Coordinates of C-alpha atoms in Angstrom, one line a residue:
M1 CA -36.6 19.1 -1.1
F2 CA -34.7 21.4 -0.2
K3 CA -35.9 23.3 3.2
V4 CA -34.6 26.3 5.0
L5 CA -33.3 25.7 8.6
P6 CA -34.1 28.8 10.9
F7 CA -31.5 30.3 12.1
T8 CA -30.3 33.4 14.3
A9 CA -27.3 35.2 13.7
I10 CA -25.5 36.8 16.4
V11 CA -22.5 39.1 14.9
H12 CA -22.6 40.8 12.0
P13 CA -18.6 41.5 11.7
N14 CA -16.8 41.5 8.2
A15 CA -14.5 38.7 7.8
I16 CA -12.6 39.5 4.9
T17 CA -10.5 42.1 7.0
A18 CA -10.7 40.5 10.6
P19 CA -8.5 41.8 13.3
R20 CA -6.3 39.7 15.3
L21 CA -9.0 38.1 18.2
V22 CA -9.1 37.6 21.7
V23 CA -11.2 34.4 22.9
K24 CA -13.1 35.5 25.7
M25 CA -14.5 32.5 27.5
S26 CA -18.0 32.7 27.9
A27 CA -20.7 30.5 27.1
I28 CA -23.6 33.4 27.1
A29 CA -22.7 34.8 23.9
T30 CA -24.4 31.9 21.9
K31 CA -27.3 30.5 24.0
N32 CA -29.8 32.0 21.9
A33 CA -28.0 31.0 18.8
V34 CA -28.2 27.4 19.8
E35 CA -32.1 27.0 20.4
S36 CA -33.1 25.7 16.8
F37 CA -30.4 23.1 16.6
V38 CA -31.5 19.4 16.0
V39 CA -28.9 18.1 18.6
K40 CA -27.4 21.4 20.9
P41 CA -23.5 21.2 21.6
P42 CA -23.2 19.9 25.1
A43 CA -22.9 22.4 27.7
H44 CA -19.7 24.2 29.5
P45 CA -19.3 26.9 32.0
T46 CA -16.9 29.0 30.2
Y47 CA -16.4 27.8 26.2
D48 CA -17.2 30.7 23.9
L49 CA -18.3 28.7 20.1
K50 CA -18.6 31.9 18.6
G51 CA -14.9 32.9 19.8
V52 CA -13.7 29.8 18.0
I53 CA -15.5 30.4 15.0
Q54 CA -13.7 33.8 14.9
L55 CA -10.1 32.5 16.3
A56 CA -10.6 30.7 13.2
L57 CA -11.9 32.9 10.3
S58 CA -9.4 35.7 12.3
E59 CA -6.5 33.1 11.3
D60 CA -7.5 31.8 8.1
A61 CA -7.6 36.0 6.9
G62 CA -5.0 37.4 9.0
D63 CA -4.5 41.2 8.7
I64 CA -5.5 42.0 5.3
G65 CA -7.7 39.7 4.0
D66 CA -8.4 37.1 1.1
V67 CA -6.3 38.7 -1.4
T68 CA -7.0 36.4 -4.1
C69 CA -10.7 36.9 -3.9
K70 CA -9.9 40.6 -3.7
A71 CA -8.1 40.3 -6.8
T72 CA -10.6 37.8 -8.8
I73 CA -13.6 38.3 -7.8
P74 CA -16.0 41.5 -7.7
I75 CA -17.3 42.8 -4.2
D76 CA -20.8 42.5 -5.4
M77 CA -20.9 39.9 -7.5
E78 CA -23.9 37.2 -6.4
S79 CA -23.4 33.1 -6.4
E80 CA -24.5 30.1 -5.1
A81 CA -22.6 27.1 -4.0
H82 CA -23.5 23.4 -3.0
F83 CA -22.5 21.3 -0.8
L84 CA -21.5 17.9 -2.0
A85 CA -20.9 14.5 -0.1
K86 CA -17.8 13.1 -1.7
E87 CA -18.0 9.3 0.5
D88 CA -20.6 8.0 2.6
G89 CA -20.9 9.1 6.2
I90 CA -23.4 11.4 8.2
V91 CA -23.2 14.4 8.1
A92 CA -22.6 17.0 11.3
G93 CA -21.3 20.5 11.2
I94 CA -24.2 21.7 9.8
A95 CA -25.6 24.3 12.7
L96 CA -21.7 25.1 13.1
A97 CA -21.8 26.5 9.1
E98 CA -24.5 28.4 9.7
M99 CA -22.9 30.3 11.7
I100 CA -19.9 30.3 10.6
F101 CA -21.2 31.9 7.3
A102 CA -23.4 34.0 9.9
E103 CA -20.4 35.2 10.8
V104 CA -19.0 36.0 7.6
D105 CA -21.9 37.4 5.9
P106 CA -25.3 37.9 7.2
S107 CA -27.1 38.7 4.0
L108 CA -26.2 35.1 3.0
K109 CA -29.2 32.0 2.9
M110 CA -28.4 28.7 3.1
E111 CA -30.6 25.7 2.7
W112 CA -30.4 21.8 4.0
S113 CA -31.8 18.6 2.2
I114 CA -30.9 16.9 5.0
N115 CA -30.2 17.4 9.0
D116 CA -27.2 17.0 11.3
G117 CA -26.6 13.2 12.0
D118 CA -28.3 12.1 8.7
K119 CA -26.8 10.0 6.4
V120 CA -25.5 11.0 2.3
H121 CA -23.9 8.7 -0.2
K122 CA -20.9 9.7 -2.1
G123 CA -22.3 12.1 -4.9
L124 CA -25.3 13.7 -2.9
K125 CA -25.6 17.4 -3.0
F126 CA -27.0 17.9 0.2
G127 CA -27.1 21.6 1.0
K128 CA -26.4 24.8 -0.4
V129 CA -25.5 29.0 0.5
Q130 CA -26.2 32.0 -1.7
G131 CA -25.3 35.8 -1.7
K132 CA -21.9 37.3 -2.4
A133 CA -19.7 34.7 -4.0
H134 CA -16.7 37.3 -2.3
S135 CA -18.6 35.4 1.2
I136 CA -19.1 32.0 -0.4
V137 CA -15.3 31.4 -0.8
I138 CA -14.2 33.0 2.2
A139 CA -16.0 30.6 5.1
E140 CA -15.4 27.8 2.9
R141 CA -12.3 26.5 3.9
V142 CA -13.7 27.1 7.7
V143 CA -16.2 25.5 7.3
L144 CA -15.2 22.5 5.2
N145 CA -12.2 22.3 8.2
F146 CA -15.2 22.1 11.0
M147 CA -18.1 20.2 9.1
Q148 CA -15.3 17.6 7.5
R149 CA -13.8 16.8 11.3
M150 CA -17.1 16.6 13.0
S151 CA -18.7 13.7 10.1
G152 CA -15.6 11.8 10.6
I153 CA -16.5 11.9 13.9
A154 CA -20.5 11.5 13.9
T155 CA -19.5 8.7 11.5
L156 CA -17.7 6.5 13.5
T157 CA -19.4 7.4 16.3
K158 CA -22.6 5.5 14.8
A159 CA -20.4 2.7 13.7
M160 CA -19.5 2.5 17.1
A161 CA -22.2 3.2 18.8
D162 CA -24.4 0.4 16.7
A163 CA -21.6 -2.2 17.2
A164 CA -21.6 -1.0 21.1
H165 CA -25.7 -2.2 21.7
P166 CA -26.4 -2.3 24.4
A167 CA -23.8 -0.9 26.0
T168 CA -23.6 3.0 25.2
I169 CA -20.3 4.8 23.9
L170 CA -18.9 7.6 25.0
E171 CA -15.9 9.6 23.7
T172 CA -13.3 10.5 25.9
R173 CA -11.1 14.1 27.0
K174 CA -8.3 13.6 24.1
T175 CA -10.1 16.1 21.9
A176 CA -8.2 18.5 19.4
P177 CA -7.3 21.7 21.9
G178 CA -9.1 24.7 21.4
L179 CA -12.1 21.7 19.9
R180 CA -13.5 20.1 23.3
L181 CA -17.1 21.3 22.9
V182 CA -16.7 21.5 19.0
D183 CA -15.9 17.4 18.8
K184 CA -18.3 16.0 22.1
W185 CA -21.0 17.8 20.2
A186 CA -20.0 15.7 16.6
V187 CA -20.0 12.4 19.0
L188 CA -23.9 13.2 20.3
I189 CA -24.9 14.0 17.0
G190 CA -23.2 10.5 15.9
G191 CA -25.3 8.8 18.6
G192 CA -23.0 8.4 21.4
K193 CA -22.6 10.0 24.6
N194 CA -20.5 12.4 26.6
H195 CA -17.8 11.6 29.3
R196 CA -16.9 13.9 31.2
M197 CA -16.2 17.6 29.8
G198 CA -13.1 18.8 31.3
L199 CA -11.6 18.2 34.8
F200 CA -14.2 20.1 36.9
D201 CA -17.8 18.8 36.0
M202 CA -16.9 14.6 37.3
V203 CA -14.2 13.0 39.8
M204 CA -12.9 10.5 37.4
I205 CA -10.4 8.8 39.9
K206 CA -7.2 7.6 37.3
D207 CA -4.0 5.6 38.2
N208 CA -1.9 8.9 39.4
H209 CA -4.0 9.7 41.5
I210 CA -4.6 6.3 43.2
S211 CA -0.1 5.9 42.6
A212 CA 0.0 9.3 44.6
A213 CA -2.9 8.6 46.9
G214 CA -1.5 5.3 48.2
G215 CA -4.2 3.5 46.8
V216 CA -7.3 3.1 45.7
S217 CA -9.6 3.3 49.2
K218 CA -6.9 5.5 50.2
A219 CA -7.9 8.3 46.9
L220 CA -11.8 7.0 47.2
N221 CA -11.9 8.0 51.2
S222 CA -10.4 11.4 49.7
V223 CA -12.5 11.9 47.9
D224 CA -15.7 11.3 49.8
Q225 CA -14.0 13.9 52.4
Y226 CA -13.0 16.7 49.7
L227 CA -16.9 16.3 48.3
E228 CA -18.6 16.6 51.8
Q229 CA -16.3 19.3 53.3
N230 CA -16.5 21.7 50.1
K231 CA -20.8 20.4 49.3
L232 CA -20.3 19.4 46.0
Q233 CA -22.3 16.5 44.6
M234 CA -21.4 15.4 41.3
G235 CA -20.3 12.4 39.8
V236 CA -17.6 9.9 40.9
E237 CA -15.3 7.5 39.0
V238 CA -12.8 5.6 40.1
E239 CA -9.9 3.2 37.6
T240 CA -9.8 -0.3 38.1
R241 CA -6.9 -2.3 36.1
T242 CA -7.4 -5.9 38.2
I243 CA -9.9 -7.8 40.0
A244 CA -8.3 -6.9 43.1
E245 CA -8.7 -3.7 43.0
V246 CA -12.3 -4.2 41.9
H247 CA -12.8 -6.0 45.1
E248 CA -10.6 -3.5 46.9
V249 CA -13.5 -1.2 46.0
L250 CA -16.5 -2.7 46.2
E251 CA -15.2 -3.8 49.8
Y252 CA -14.0 0.0 50.5
A253 CA -17.8 0.6 49.2
S254 CA -19.8 -1.4 51.9
Q255 CA -18.0 -0.4 54.3
T256 CA -18.2 3.6 54.2
K257 CA -20.8 5.4 52.8
T258 CA -19.5 6.7 49.2
S259 CA -19.9 9.0 46.5
L260 CA -18.9 6.4 44.1
T261 CA -21.5 5.6 40.6
R262 CA -19.5 4.1 38.0
I263 CA -16.4 1.7 37.8
M264 CA -14.1 2.2 35.1
L265 CA -12.3 -1.6 33.8
D266 CA -9.6 -0.4 32.3
N267 CA -7.0 -2.8 30.2
M268 CA -9.4 -5.4 31.1
V269 CA -9.8 -6.4 27.7
V270 CA -6.9 -8.7 26.5
P271 CA -6.0 -8.9 22.4
L272 CA -5.0 -11.9 21.2
S273 CA -2.7 -13.3 18.5
N274 CA -5.1 -13.9 15.9
G275 CA -7.1 -10.5 16.0
D276 CA -9.4 -11.6 18.4
I277 CA -9.9 -10.5 21.7
E278 CA -10.5 -12.3 25.5
V279 CA -13.2 -10.6 27.8
S280 CA -13.2 -13.0 30.5
M281 CA -11.6 -10.6 33.0
L282 CA -14.2 -8.1 31.8
E283 CA -17.4 -10.3 32.1
E284 CA -15.6 -11.2 36.2
A285 CA -15.4 -8.0 36.9
V286 CA -19.2 -6.9 35.5
D287 CA -20.4 -10.5 37.2
L288 CA -18.7 -8.9 40.3
I289 CA -20.1 -5.2 40.4
N290 CA -23.5 -7.1 39.4
G291 CA -25.5 -3.6 39.3
R292 CA -24.0 -1.8 42.0
F293 CA -22.1 0.9 40.1
E294 CA -21.9 1.4 36.5
T295 CA -19.3 0.5 35.0
E296 CA -17.1 1.7 31.4
A297 CA -14.7 -0.6 29.8
S298 CA -11.9 1.0 28.3
G299 CA -8.8 -0.2 26.3
N300 CA -8.4 -2.1 23.2
V301 CA -11.6 -0.8 21.7
T302 CA -12.2 -0.5 18.7
L303 CA -14.8 -0.7 15.6
E304 CA -13.7 -4.9 15.1
T305 CA -13.7 -5.2 19.1
V306 CA -16.3 -3.3 20.5
H307 CA -19.6 -5.3 19.8
K308 CA -18.5 -8.2 21.7
I309 CA -17.4 -5.4 24.1
G310 CA -20.5 -5.2 24.7
Q311 CA -21.9 -7.9 25.6
T312 CA -20.2 -8.3 28.4
G313 CA -22.8 -6.7 30.2
V314 CA -21.2 -2.9 30.8
T315 CA -22.7 -0.4 31.0
Y316 CA -20.3 2.2 28.9
I317 CA -17.4 1.6 26.6
S318 CA -15.4 4.7 26.2
S319 CA -13.0 5.3 22.7
G320 CA -10.3 7.8 23.2
A321 CA -10.3 6.7 19.0
L322 CA -13.4 9.1 18.5
T323 CA -11.9 11.9 18.5
H324 CA -8.1 12.0 18.8
S325 CA -7.9 9.5 15.1
V326 CA -10.6 11.0 13.8
K327 CA -10.5 10.8 9.7
A328 CA -12.2 13.4 8.8
L329 CA -15.5 13.0 6.3
D330 CA -14.6 13.9 2.6
I331 CA -17.3 17.0 1.6
S332 CA -16.8 20.1 -0.9
L333 CA -18.4 23.3 -1.5
K334 CA -18.0 24.1 -5.1
I335 CA -19.9 27.0 -7.2
D336 CA -19.4 25.2 -10.4
T337 CA -20.8 21.7 -8.8
E338 CA -21.5 20.0 -12.9
L339 CA -17.5 19.9 -12.9
A340 CA -16.8 18.9 -9.7
L341 CA -18.9 15.9 -10.1
E342 CA -17.2 15.4 -13.2
I343 CA -13.8 15.7 -11.7
G344 CA -15.3 13.4 -9.1
R345 CA -16.4 10.9 -10.8
R346 CA -12.7 11.2 -12.9
T347 CA -11.4 10.3 -9.6
K348 CA -13.5 8.2 -7.9
R349 CA -14.6 10.4 -5.4
A350 CA -18.4 11.7 -6.4

């Protein structure tokens, strides 16, 4: 049973002859458009989601629009196209798809049988769009590019989040350039949590900062002074790579008023030749910290290793692979769904 999800169109340009666009970074433009989303996108002070959509449509349309559509599809032809899952997974990007369709043609109507974050199985028709065939085909590839990538991220996130329990799975800043918010939104839809959005919303003292500052304690002291002088309040995380560095951080924190909130335990998971992992160093570090600060395991995190890491007592597990090595979920949008299903069965993709 399909249900109509509420959506308010925010712009009404004609993407068929879209001009070249410059993305002006402002979060205000999309504020009202996200009110009804099942999972809202993460907050960002400058990211313009509408601008990213316009840029994606513009790079596809060029300066004269879709010449194939103009040549083959009557401008006033009405049609209906169905979303078809070609493999099992978690769907993400429904809300973004609605924004894209509205950008191309606000008269298009969408219906969905599922929400962002729901499971689909191969062969399932889970949504449809109705209206001008011209507009549907123009929006098709941009919608699917976003939805397939987001669904791939959400699918892996869901699997890793379930395996990591009771630890919480995080992504990193290893996202596709220009798609930071979209990638991190997909992680939320998949059941993970967001790490820092960028360089501005959390202090994260990594190895290069430590080397440049002259050591862990000096780097922490510099951060504490900076935050106090500039009257800033935000989370502070420091990377440690050895048990000695963990001791140094704890010694500093015991003697100094500090803004430190989390200790990263980097590469303390050791891969073994038999494919297993050794987590004794990670467990030792967690025991030393003993709940005084949040802990985050990083390095050698895979779907196969994340469960064992999650049992060590760490608060968080971060994985760059959630976004930098994503495998897109195979989804199609077809006007002739019966033929698409026939071909899909023939090729074992439906």
